[in-house]
Amino acid sequence: DKLNKIGRQKVAEEMVAAAGTTPAQADEVLRLAELSGSNDEILIQLEKLVAGNEQGEQGTARLAELLKAVAAAGVSNQCVELDVAIARGLDYYTGTIFETFLHRLPAIGSVCSGGRYDNLAALYTNQQLPGIGASLGLDRLLAAMEELGLVEKVATPAPVFIPYFSEGRLHDYLRLAARIRAAGIGVELYPECKRLGQQLKYADRRGFRIALIAGDDEWRS
């Protein structure tokens, strides 16, 4: 993503200064990162660019096979874009990496990313174990769903509200809430001791159907 943020020249300078590459090597890497076109067109360009490099040829062949497998699984070409500029920050990836974007909100960034990391298990075992995984950006995905109107507006998930206004009775309120939940009824206990009127206004705004009020007199009885 630095190519879009700071431009080709700055990225090349960073590669030379931070990674110790020569200007020629940085230029070769950026030529690869700047490949564009359809998936098939990029593969053809890749084959020419890495010709003679065994690791590069193996990687290109794996990408081609992966794209064929994705197509065989019924995934539309419109949903899969080969982007050889993606570079994950973690250094343990050993194969294909991926990032997932929302067509309707591309500016929100990747909502799911991951890849293959076959050597990661070697940190914990002598067995040769393949590995592949992904992480889901739940907060970013929920924010996108809210922006797209896909999240139903719910005032409260619980029908019962318990005000906490009798100071020193926290454990009693917690036990009461636990008994109600044990009966299969959702309940929310106000988190701090405040005036009853203030808490009831909160309950009214949230849309609770029932407020279960218990003060010192009720606890003593």
PDB file of C-alpha atoms in Angstrom:
ATOM      1  CA  ASP A   1       0.000   0.000   0.000  1.00  0.00           C
ATOM      2  CA  LYS A   2       3.007   2.303   0.254  1.00  0.00           C
ATOM      3  CA  LEU A   3       3.097   2.630  -3.509  1.00  0.00           C
ATOM      4  CA  ASN A   4      -0.237   4.456  -3.369  1.00  0.00           C
ATOM      5  CA  LYS A   5       0.723   6.467  -0.295  1.00  0.00           C
ATOM      6  CA  ILE A   6       4.232   7.734  -1.026  1.00  0.00           C
ATOM      7  CA  GLY A   7       4.896   6.816  -4.654  1.00  0.00           C
ATOM      8  CA  ARG A   8       7.388   4.654  -6.502  1.00  0.00           C
ATOM      9  CA  GLN A   9      10.496   6.756  -5.914  1.00  0.00           C
ATOM     10  CA  LYS A  10      10.052   6.959  -2.137  1.00  0.00           C
ATOM     11  CA  VAL A  11       9.376   3.222  -1.893  1.00  0.00           C
ATOM     12  CA  ALA A  12      12.528   2.493  -3.887  1.00  0.00           C
ATOM     13  CA  GLU A  13      14.548   4.755  -1.589  1.00  0.00           C
ATOM     14  CA  GLU A  14      13.164   2.991   1.495  1.00  0.00           C
ATOM     15  CA  MET A  15      14.053  -0.409   0.047  1.00  0.00           C
ATOM     16  CA  VAL A  16      17.627   0.703  -0.561  1.00  0.00           C
ATOM     17  CA  ALA A  17      18.010   2.364   2.847  1.00  0.00           C
ATOM     18  CA  ALA A  18      16.134  -0.100   5.066  1.00  0.00           C
ATOM     19  CA  ALA A  19      16.427  -3.453   3.256  1.00  0.00           C
ATOM     20  CA  GLY A  20      19.900  -3.027   1.810  1.00  0.00           C
ATOM     21  CA  THR A  21      18.861  -3.674  -1.786  1.00  0.00           C
ATOM     22  CA  THR A  22      20.642  -2.097  -4.697  1.00  0.00           C
ATOM     23  CA  PRO A  23      18.741   0.456  -6.807  1.00  0.00           C
ATOM     24  CA  ALA A  24      18.579  -2.127  -9.612  1.00  0.00           C
ATOM     25  CA  GLN A  25      17.098  -4.762  -7.283  1.00  0.00           C
ATOM     26  CA  ALA A  26      14.552  -2.275  -5.949  1.00  0.00           C
ATOM     27  CA  ASP A  27      13.561  -1.431  -9.503  1.00  0.00           C
ATOM     28  CA  GLU A  28      13.041  -5.128 -10.329  1.00  0.00           C
ATOM     29  CA  VAL A  29      10.823  -5.628  -7.284  1.00  0.00           C
ATOM     30  CA  LEU A  30       8.755  -2.563  -8.140  1.00  0.00           C
ATOM     31  CA  ARG A  31       8.396  -3.690 -11.754  1.00  0.00           C
ATOM     32  CA  LEU A  32       6.839  -6.881 -10.398  1.00  0.00           C
ATOM     33  CA  ALA A  33       4.603  -4.969  -7.959  1.00  0.00           C
ATOM     34  CA  GLU A  34       3.327  -2.718 -10.743  1.00  0.00           C
ATOM     35  CA  LEU A  35       2.080  -5.517 -13.003  1.00  0.00           C
ATOM     36  CA  SER A  36      -1.518  -4.927 -14.039  1.00  0.00           C
ATOM     37  CA  GLY A  37      -4.249  -6.411 -16.196  1.00  0.00           C
ATOM     38  CA  SER A  38      -6.509  -9.419 -15.894  1.00  0.00           C
ATOM     39  CA  ASN A  39      -5.415 -12.388 -13.777  1.00  0.00           C
ATOM     40  CA  ASP A  40      -4.310 -14.294 -16.883  1.00  0.00           C
ATOM     41  CA  GLU A  41      -2.434 -11.272 -18.234  1.00  0.00           C
ATOM     42  CA  ILE A  42      -0.586 -10.785 -14.945  1.00  0.00           C
ATOM     43  CA  LEU A  43       0.384 -14.470 -14.883  1.00  0.00           C
ATOM     44  CA  ILE A  44       1.852 -14.193 -18.386  1.00  0.00           C
ATOM     45  CA  GLN A  45       3.862 -11.125 -17.354  1.00  0.00           C
ATOM     46  CA  LEU A  46       5.016 -12.900 -14.191  1.00  0.00           C
ATOM     47  CA  GLU A  47       6.218 -15.924 -16.121  1.00  0.00           C
ATOM     48  CA  LYS A  48       8.419 -13.682 -18.270  1.00  0.00           C
ATOM     49  CA  LEU A  49       9.669 -11.630 -15.323  1.00  0.00           C
ATOM     50  CA  VAL A  50      10.739 -14.601 -13.171  1.00  0.00           C
ATOM     51  CA  ALA A  51      11.928 -16.866 -15.989  1.00  0.00           C
ATOM     52  CA  GLY A  52      15.102 -18.669 -14.925  1.00  0.00           C
ATOM     53  CA  ASN A  53      14.420 -18.177 -11.203  1.00  0.00           C
ATOM     54  CA  GLU A  54      13.345 -21.540  -9.761  1.00  0.00           C
ATOM     55  CA  GLN A  55      11.535 -20.101  -6.743  1.00  0.00           C
ATOM     56  CA  GLY A  56       9.787 -17.482  -8.860  1.00  0.00           C
ATOM     57  CA  GLU A  57       8.693 -20.069 -11.406  1.00  0.00           C
ATOM     58  CA  GLN A  58       7.314 -22.343  -8.664  1.00  0.00           C
ATOM     59  CA  GLY A  59       5.405 -19.442  -7.119  1.00  0.00           C
ATOM     60  CA  THR A  60       3.891 -18.436 -10.446  1.00  0.00           C
ATOM     61  CA  ALA A  61       2.844 -22.028 -11.153  1.00  0.00           C
ATOM     62  CA  ARG A  62       1.166 -22.278  -7.739  1.00  0.00           C
ATOM     63  CA  LEU A  63      -0.697 -19.038  -8.315  1.00  0.00           C
ATOM     64  CA  ALA A  64      -1.950 -20.315 -11.659  1.00  0.00           C
ATOM     65  CA  GLU A  65      -3.125 -23.572 -10.080  1.00  0.00           C
ATOM     66  CA  LEU A  66      -4.822 -21.714  -7.238  1.00  0.00           C
ATOM     67  CA  LEU A  67      -6.755 -19.496  -9.656  1.00  0.00           C
ATOM     68  CA  LYS A  68      -7.881 -22.574 -11.597  1.00  0.00           C
ATOM     69  CA  ALA A  69      -9.050 -24.217  -8.360  1.00  0.00           C
ATOM     70  CA  VAL A  70     -10.963 -21.093  -7.334  1.00  0.00           C
ATOM     71  CA  ALA A  71     -12.674 -20.980 -10.724  1.00  0.00           C
ATOM     72  CA  ALA A  72     -13.520 -24.697 -10.480  1.00  0.00           C
ATOM     73  CA  ALA A  73     -15.131 -24.015  -7.112  1.00  0.00           C
ATOM     74  CA  GLY A  74     -17.527 -21.593  -8.820  1.00  0.00           C
ATOM     75  CA  VAL A  75     -16.020 -18.309  -7.641  1.00  0.00           C
ATOM     76  CA  SER A  76     -16.473 -15.549 -10.215  1.00  0.00           C
ATOM     77  CA  ASN A  77     -13.402 -13.874 -11.718  1.00  0.00           C
ATOM     78  CA  GLN A  78     -14.933 -10.584 -10.585  1.00  0.00           C
ATOM     79  CA  CYS A  79     -14.402 -11.667  -6.979  1.00  0.00           C
ATOM     80  CA  VAL A  80     -10.744 -12.715  -7.290  1.00  0.00           C
ATOM     81  CA  GLU A  81      -8.024 -10.271  -8.287  1.00  0.00           C
ATOM     82  CA  LEU A  82      -4.389 -11.259  -8.567  1.00  0.00           C
ATOM     83  CA  ASP A  83      -2.304  -8.514  -6.950  1.00  0.00           C
ATOM     84  CA  VAL A  84       1.428  -9.181  -6.776  1.00  0.00           C
ATOM     85  CA  ALA A  85       2.014  -5.910  -4.894  1.00  0.00           C
ATOM     86  CA  ILE A  86       0.548  -7.244  -1.640  1.00  0.00           C
ATOM     87  CA  ALA A  87       3.219  -7.880   1.001  1.00  0.00           C
ATOM     88  CA  ARG A  88       2.118  -8.980   4.458  1.00  0.00           C
ATOM     89  CA  GLY A  89       4.060  -7.453   7.334  1.00  0.00           C
ATOM     90  CA  LEU A  90       4.694 -10.747   9.141  1.00  0.00           C
ATOM     91  CA  ASP A  91       7.740 -12.611   7.925  1.00  0.00           C
ATOM     92  CA  TYR A  92       6.596 -16.206   8.444  1.00  0.00           C
ATOM     93  CA  TYR A  93       4.406 -16.529   5.349  1.00  0.00           C
ATOM     94  CA  THR A  94       5.754 -19.144   2.945  1.00  0.00           C
ATOM     95  CA  GLY A  95       3.244 -19.053   0.090  1.00  0.00           C
ATOM     96  CA  THR A  96       0.200 -17.296  -1.254  1.00  0.00           C
ATOM     97  CA  ILE A  97      -1.259 -14.511   0.871  1.00  0.00           C
ATOM     98  CA  PHE A  98      -4.611 -12.821   0.464  1.00  0.00           C
ATOM     99  CA  GLU A  99      -6.675  -9.852   1.547  1.00  0.00           C
ATOM    100  CA  THR A 100     -10.443  -9.434   1.331  1.00  0.00           C
ATOM    101  CA  PHE A 101     -12.226  -6.207   0.451  1.00  0.00           C
ATOM    102  CA  LEU A 102     -15.869  -5.166   0.174  1.00  0.00           C
ATOM    103  CA  HIS A 103     -16.937  -4.088  -3.318  1.00  0.00           C
ATOM    104  CA  ARG A 104     -19.417  -1.580  -1.899  1.00  0.00           C
ATOM    105  CA  LEU A 105     -16.931  -0.077   0.582  1.00  0.00           C
ATOM    106  CA  PRO A 106     -13.389  -0.567  -0.767  1.00  0.00           C
ATOM    107  CA  ALA A 107     -12.072   2.449   1.138  1.00  0.00           C
ATOM    108  CA  ILE A 108     -12.663   0.746   4.485  1.00  0.00           C
ATOM    109  CA  GLY A 109      -9.709  -1.548   3.802  1.00  0.00           C
ATOM    110  CA  SER A 110      -9.188  -5.277   4.180  1.00  0.00           C
ATOM    111  CA  VAL A 111     -11.757  -7.070   6.356  1.00  0.00           C
ATOM    112  CA  CYS A 112     -10.040 -10.470   6.232  1.00  0.00           C
ATOM    113  CA  SER A 113      -6.445 -11.442   5.514  1.00  0.00           C
ATOM    114  CA  GLY A 114      -4.043 -14.339   5.870  1.00  0.00           C
ATOM    115  CA  GLY A 115      -2.092 -16.891   3.902  1.00  0.00           C
ATOM    116  CA  ARG A 116       0.122 -19.968   4.004  1.00  0.00           C
ATOM    117  CA  TYR A 117       2.783 -20.357   6.696  1.00  0.00           C
ATOM    118  CA  ASP A 118       4.122 -23.896   6.517  1.00  0.00           C
ATOM    119  CA  ASN A 119       7.143 -23.297   8.742  1.00  0.00           C
ATOM    120  CA  LEU A 120       5.315 -21.711  11.669  1.00  0.00           C
ATOM    121  CA  ALA A 121       4.568 -25.071  13.340  1.00  0.00           C
ATOM    122  CA  ALA A 122       8.307 -25.826  13.378  1.00  0.00           C
ATOM    123  CA  LEU A 123       8.580 -23.448  16.333  1.00  0.00           C
ATOM    124  CA  TYR A 124       6.653 -25.948  18.454  1.00  0.00           C
ATOM    125  CA  THR A 125       7.243 -29.397  16.909  1.00  0.00           C
ATOM    126  CA  ASN A 126       9.708 -31.357  14.809  1.00  0.00           C
ATOM    127  CA  GLN A 127       6.895 -32.545  12.563  1.00  0.00           C
ATOM    128  CA  GLN A 128       6.538 -31.039   9.122  1.00  0.00           C
ATOM    129  CA  LEU A 129       3.044 -29.586   9.278  1.00  0.00           C
ATOM    130  CA  PRO A 130       1.398 -27.415   6.626  1.00  0.00           C
ATOM    131  CA  GLY A 131      -0.333 -24.297   7.835  1.00  0.00           C
ATOM    132  CA  ILE A 132      -2.775 -21.797   6.443  1.00  0.00           C
ATOM    133  CA  GLY A 133      -5.016 -19.340   8.240  1.00  0.00           C
ATOM    134  CA  ALA A 134      -6.700 -15.989   8.277  1.00  0.00           C
ATOM    135  CA  SER A 135      -7.832 -13.302  10.665  1.00  0.00           C
ATOM    136  CA  LEU A 136     -11.143 -11.473  10.472  1.00  0.00           C
ATOM    137  CA  GLY A 137     -11.312  -7.736  11.191  1.00  0.00           C
ATOM    138  CA  LEU A 138     -14.547  -7.960  13.129  1.00  0.00           C
ATOM    139  CA  ASP A 139     -14.717  -4.315  14.222  1.00  0.00           C
ATOM    140  CA  ARG A 140     -14.039  -3.091  10.678  1.00  0.00           C
ATOM    141  CA  LEU A 141     -16.567  -5.540   9.232  1.00  0.00           C
ATOM    142  CA  LEU A 142     -19.242  -4.479  11.710  1.00  0.00           C
ATOM    143  CA  ALA A 143     -18.548  -0.820  10.964  1.00  0.00           C
ATOM    144  CA  ALA A 144     -19.016  -1.546   7.259  1.00  0.00           C
ATOM    145  CA  MET A 145     -22.234  -3.466   7.888  1.00  0.00           C
ATOM    146  CA  GLU A 146     -23.601  -0.564   9.925  1.00  0.00           C
ATOM    147  CA  GLU A 147     -22.687   1.905   7.165  1.00  0.00           C
ATOM    148  CA  LEU A 148     -24.430  -0.299   4.597  1.00  0.00           C
ATOM    149  CA  GLY A 149     -27.517  -0.666   6.797  1.00  0.00           C
ATOM    150  CA  LEU A 150     -27.065  -4.413   7.259  1.00  0.00           C
ATOM    151  CA  VAL A 151     -27.192  -4.372  11.068  1.00  0.00           C
ATOM    152  CA  GLU A 152     -30.628  -4.308  12.628  1.00  0.00           C
ATOM    153  CA  LYS A 153     -31.087  -1.480  15.101  1.00  0.00           C
ATOM    154  CA  VAL A 154     -31.794  -3.056  18.487  1.00  0.00           C
ATOM    155  CA  ALA A 155     -32.170  -0.927  21.592  1.00  0.00           C
ATOM    156  CA  THR A 156     -31.465  -3.726  24.056  1.00  0.00           C
ATOM    157  CA  PRO A 157     -31.043  -7.497  23.869  1.00  0.00           C
ATOM    158  CA  ALA A 158     -32.618  -8.050  27.300  1.00  0.00           C
ATOM    159  CA  PRO A 159     -36.259  -7.595  28.339  1.00  0.00           C
ATOM    160  CA  VAL A 160     -35.566  -7.043  32.069  1.00  0.00           C
ATOM    161  CA  PHE A 161     -33.681  -4.157  33.655  1.00  0.00           C
ATOM    162  CA  ILE A 162     -32.445  -4.128  37.266  1.00  0.00           C
ATOM    163  CA  PRO A 163     -31.579  -0.714  38.700  1.00  0.00           C
ATOM    164  CA  TYR A 164     -28.670  -0.625  41.147  1.00  0.00           C
ATOM    165  CA  PHE A 165     -29.536   2.075  43.650  1.00  0.00           C
ATOM    166  CA  SER A 166     -29.179   0.450  47.069  1.00  0.00           C
ATOM    167  CA  GLU A 167     -25.517   0.987  47.889  1.00  0.00           C
ATOM    168  CA  GLY A 168     -23.776  -1.979  49.462  1.00  0.00           C
ATOM    169  CA  ARG A 169     -26.179  -4.454  47.847  1.00  0.00           C
ATOM    170  CA  LEU A 170     -24.164  -5.195  44.711  1.00  0.00           C
ATOM    171  CA  HIS A 171     -23.835  -8.902  45.458  1.00  0.00           C
ATOM    172  CA  ASP A 172     -27.565  -9.162  46.092  1.00  0.00           C
ATOM    173  CA  TYR A 173     -28.277  -7.542  42.719  1.00  0.00           C
ATOM    174  CA  LEU A 174     -25.792  -9.873  41.013  1.00  0.00           C
ATOM    175  CA  ARG A 175     -27.418 -12.935  42.589  1.00  0.00           C
ATOM    176  CA  LEU A 176     -30.851 -11.704  41.503  1.00  0.00           C
ATOM    177  CA  ALA A 177     -29.659 -11.185  37.944  1.00  0.00           C
ATOM    178  CA  ALA A 178     -28.113 -14.669  37.930  1.00  0.00           C
ATOM    179  CA  ARG A 179     -31.405 -16.258  39.075  1.00  0.00           C
ATOM    180  CA  ILE A 180     -33.333 -14.474  36.319  1.00  0.00           C
ATOM    181  CA  ARG A 181     -30.819 -15.572  33.671  1.00  0.00           C
ATOM    182  CA  ALA A 182     -30.958 -19.138  34.989  1.00  0.00           C
ATOM    183  CA  ALA A 183     -34.688 -19.046  34.262  1.00  0.00           C
ATOM    184  CA  GLY A 184     -33.900 -18.260  30.621  1.00  0.00           C
ATOM    185  CA  ILE A 185     -34.712 -14.547  30.762  1.00  0.00           C
ATOM    186  CA  GLY A 186     -32.281 -11.879  29.592  1.00  0.00           C
ATOM    187  CA  VAL A 187     -31.449  -9.207  32.139  1.00  0.00           C
ATOM    188  CA  GLU A 188     -29.193  -6.161  32.397  1.00  0.00           C
ATOM    189  CA  LEU A 189     -27.975  -4.828  35.727  1.00  0.00           C
ATOM    190  CA  TYR A 190     -27.035  -1.146  35.810  1.00  0.00           C
ATOM    191  CA  PRO A 191     -23.249  -1.005  36.331  1.00  0.00           C
ATOM    192  CA  GLU A 192     -23.060   1.614  39.085  1.00  0.00           C
ATOM    193  CA  CYS A 193     -25.071   2.915  41.998  1.00  0.00           C
ATOM    194  CA  LYS A 194     -26.993   6.058  40.972  1.00  0.00           C
ATOM    195  CA  ARG A 195     -30.320   7.735  41.635  1.00  0.00           C
ATOM    196  CA  LEU A 196     -33.264   5.549  40.713  1.00  0.00           C
ATOM    197  CA  GLY A 197     -34.841   8.197  38.483  1.00  0.00           C
ATOM    198  CA  GLN A 198     -31.680   8.536  36.431  1.00  0.00           C
ATOM    199  CA  GLN A 199     -31.477   4.780  35.900  1.00  0.00           C
ATOM    200  CA  LEU A 200     -35.126   4.512  34.919  1.00  0.00           C
ATOM    201  CA  LYS A 201     -34.650   7.222  32.303  1.00  0.00           C
ATOM    202  CA  TYR A 202     -31.805   5.130  30.907  1.00  0.00           C
ATOM    203  CA  ALA A 203     -34.059   2.038  30.870  1.00  0.00           C
ATOM    204  CA  ASP A 204     -36.778   3.975  29.068  1.00  0.00           C
ATOM    205  CA  ARG A 205     -34.353   5.179  26.387  1.00  0.00           C
ATOM    206  CA  ARG A 206     -33.070   1.637  25.827  1.00  0.00           C
ATOM    207  CA  GLY A 207     -36.565   0.218  25.508  1.00  0.00           C
ATOM    208  CA  PHE A 208     -36.651  -2.255  28.399  1.00  0.00           C
ATOM    209  CA  ARG A 209     -40.069  -3.771  28.894  1.00  0.00           C
ATOM    210  CA  ILE A 210     -39.672  -4.513  32.626  1.00  0.00           C
ATOM    211  CA  ALA A 211     -37.734  -2.796  35.417  1.00  0.00           C
ATOM    212  CA  LEU A 212     -37.307  -4.943  38.512  1.00  0.00           C
ATOM    213  CA  ILE A 213     -36.872  -2.496  41.403  1.00  0.00           C
ATOM    214  CA  ALA A 214     -35.424  -3.718  44.696  1.00  0.00           C
ATOM    215  CA  GLY A 215     -34.272  -1.336  47.414  1.00  0.00           C
ATOM    216  CA  ASP A 216     -33.349  -1.764  51.042  1.00  0.00           C
ATOM    217  CA  ASP A 217     -36.983  -2.401  52.105  1.00  0.00           C
ATOM    218  CA  GLU A 218     -37.403  -5.176  49.534  1.00  0.00           C
ATOM    219  CA  TRP A 219     -34.097  -6.796  50.462  1.00  0.00           C
ATOM    220  CA  ARG A 220     -34.990  -6.791  54.159  1.00  0.00           C
ATOM    221  CA  SER A 221     -38.349  -8.428  53.456  1.00  0.00           C
TER     222      SER A 221
END
